[in-house]
Amino acid sequence: MEKGWQPVATAPAHAELELSIYDKGEYHALAFPCQRDDLGWRDVRANRSVLLDPTHWRLWDRGRADGKPH
């Protein structure tokens, strides 16, 4: 994992986060910001719940021009 990633167990609630998931032997950063709420995870842009099993998090960089993870 890249520098700055934290274990998902430490993810703060109600903060815009970049999440990483583990799929088919690789880590992948999601291309949209998420927030942890009382029910699980929410896609901030679409304002809807998403079923995810993330492994790591870091703060979402609002300054990214392309909106993609770095």
PDB file of C-alpha atoms in Angstrom:
ATOM      1  CA  MET A   1       0.000   0.000   0.000  1.00  0.00           C
ATOM      2  CA  GLU A   2       1.097   3.550  -0.736  1.00  0.00           C
ATOM      3  CA  LYS A   3       2.142   5.934   1.983  1.00  0.00           C
ATOM      4  CA  GLY A   4      -0.800   7.600   3.699  1.00  0.00           C
ATOM      5  CA  TRP A   5      -3.152   4.617   3.686  1.00  0.00           C
ATOM      6  CA  GLN A   6      -4.597   3.633   7.071  1.00  0.00           C
ATOM      7  CA  PRO A   7      -6.371   0.415   8.166  1.00  0.00           C
ATOM      8  CA  VAL A   8     -10.111   0.640   7.533  1.00  0.00           C
ATOM      9  CA  ALA A   9     -10.847  -0.069  11.207  1.00  0.00           C
ATOM     10  CA  THR A  10      -9.547   3.437  11.969  1.00  0.00           C
ATOM     11  CA  ALA A  11     -11.681   5.233   9.345  1.00  0.00           C
ATOM     12  CA  PRO A  12     -13.435   8.317  10.751  1.00  0.00           C
ATOM     13  CA  ALA A  13     -17.181   8.671  10.317  1.00  0.00           C
ATOM     14  CA  HIS A  14     -18.671  11.392   8.124  1.00  0.00           C
ATOM     15  CA  ALA A  15     -15.373  12.387   6.457  1.00  0.00           C
ATOM     16  CA  GLU A  16     -14.777  12.197   2.694  1.00  0.00           C
ATOM     17  CA  LEU A  17     -12.405   9.278   2.220  1.00  0.00           C
ATOM     18  CA  GLU A  18     -10.637   7.488  -0.594  1.00  0.00           C
ATOM     19  CA  LEU A  19     -11.127   3.771  -0.047  1.00  0.00           C
ATOM     20  CA  SER A  20      -9.053   0.825  -1.171  1.00  0.00           C
ATOM     21  CA  ILE A  21     -10.467  -2.630  -1.809  1.00  0.00           C
ATOM     22  CA  TYR A  22      -8.675  -5.935  -2.343  1.00  0.00           C
ATOM     23  CA  ASP A  23      -9.881  -7.819  -5.412  1.00  0.00           C
ATOM     24  CA  LYS A  24      -8.333 -10.709  -7.331  1.00  0.00           C
ATOM     25  CA  GLY A  25      -4.994 -10.404  -5.551  1.00  0.00           C
ATOM     26  CA  GLU A  26      -4.587  -6.637  -5.992  1.00  0.00           C
ATOM     27  CA  TYR A  27      -5.448  -3.459  -4.128  1.00  0.00           C
ATOM     28  CA  HIS A  28      -7.581  -0.933  -6.006  1.00  0.00           C
ATOM     29  CA  ALA A  29      -8.422   2.639  -4.975  1.00  0.00           C
ATOM     30  CA  LEU A  30     -11.999   3.686  -5.668  1.00  0.00           C
ATOM     31  CA  ALA A  31     -12.467   6.640  -8.021  1.00  0.00           C
ATOM     32  CA  PHE A  32     -15.163   8.311  -5.916  1.00  0.00           C
ATOM     33  CA  PRO A  33     -15.203   9.668  -2.359  1.00  0.00           C
ATOM     34  CA  CYS A  34     -16.995   7.686   0.337  1.00  0.00           C
ATOM     35  CA  GLN A  35     -18.199   8.359   3.857  1.00  0.00           C
ATOM     36  CA  ARG A  36     -18.749   5.897   6.667  1.00  0.00           C
ATOM     37  CA  ASP A  37     -22.131   6.314   8.317  1.00  0.00           C
ATOM     38  CA  ASP A  38     -24.286   4.333  10.736  1.00  0.00           C
ATOM     39  CA  LEU A  39     -25.354   1.906   7.996  1.00  0.00           C
ATOM     40  CA  GLY A  40     -21.994   1.318   6.305  1.00  0.00           C
ATOM     41  CA  TRP A  41     -20.470   3.178   3.352  1.00  0.00           C
ATOM     42  CA  ARG A  42     -21.953   5.925   1.191  1.00  0.00           C
ATOM     43  CA  ASP A  43     -20.856   7.192  -2.232  1.00  0.00           C
ATOM     44  CA  VAL A  44     -20.636  10.944  -1.576  1.00  0.00           C
ATOM     45  CA  ARG A  45     -21.168  12.028  -5.197  1.00  0.00           C
ATOM     46  CA  ALA A  46     -24.164   9.777  -5.894  1.00  0.00           C
ATOM     47  CA  ASN A  47     -25.507  10.170  -2.331  1.00  0.00           C
ATOM     48  CA  ARG A  48     -26.299   6.468  -2.066  1.00  0.00           C
ATOM     49  CA  SER A  49     -25.240   3.516   0.029  1.00  0.00           C
ATOM     50  CA  VAL A  50     -22.698   1.145  -1.484  1.00  0.00           C
ATOM     51  CA  LEU A  51     -21.851  -2.397  -0.438  1.00  0.00           C
ATOM     52  CA  LEU A  52     -18.101  -2.404   0.063  1.00  0.00           C
ATOM     53  CA  ASP A  53     -15.554  -4.322   2.060  1.00  0.00           C
ATOM     54  CA  PRO A  54     -12.663  -1.818   2.032  1.00  0.00           C
ATOM     55  CA  THR A  55      -9.265  -2.635   3.460  1.00  0.00           C
ATOM     56  CA  HIS A  56      -7.687   0.834   3.776  1.00  0.00           C
ATOM     57  CA  TRP A  57      -8.547   4.523   3.666  1.00  0.00           C
ATOM     58  CA  ARG A  58      -6.992   7.961   3.326  1.00  0.00           C
ATOM     59  CA  LEU A  59      -8.495  11.428   3.150  1.00  0.00           C
ATOM     60  CA  TRP A  60     -10.051  12.282  -0.210  1.00  0.00           C
ATOM     61  CA  ASP A  61      -7.987  14.892  -2.048  1.00  0.00           C
ATOM     62  CA  ARG A  62     -10.569  17.498  -3.117  1.00  0.00           C
ATOM     63  CA  GLY A  63      -7.899  19.283  -5.174  1.00  0.00           C
ATOM     64  CA  ARG A  64      -7.558  16.532  -7.782  1.00  0.00           C
ATOM     65  CA  ALA A  65      -8.505  17.991 -11.137  1.00  0.00           C
ATOM     66  CA  ASP A  66      -9.341  14.630 -12.726  1.00  0.00           C
ATOM     67  CA  GLY A  67     -11.223  13.213  -9.734  1.00  0.00           C
ATOM     68  CA  LYS A  68      -9.170  10.020  -9.970  1.00  0.00           C
ATOM     69  CA  PRO A  69      -7.067   8.492  -7.221  1.00  0.00           C
ATOM     70  CA  HIS A  70      -3.346   9.175  -7.397  1.00  0.00           C
TER      71      HIS A  70
END
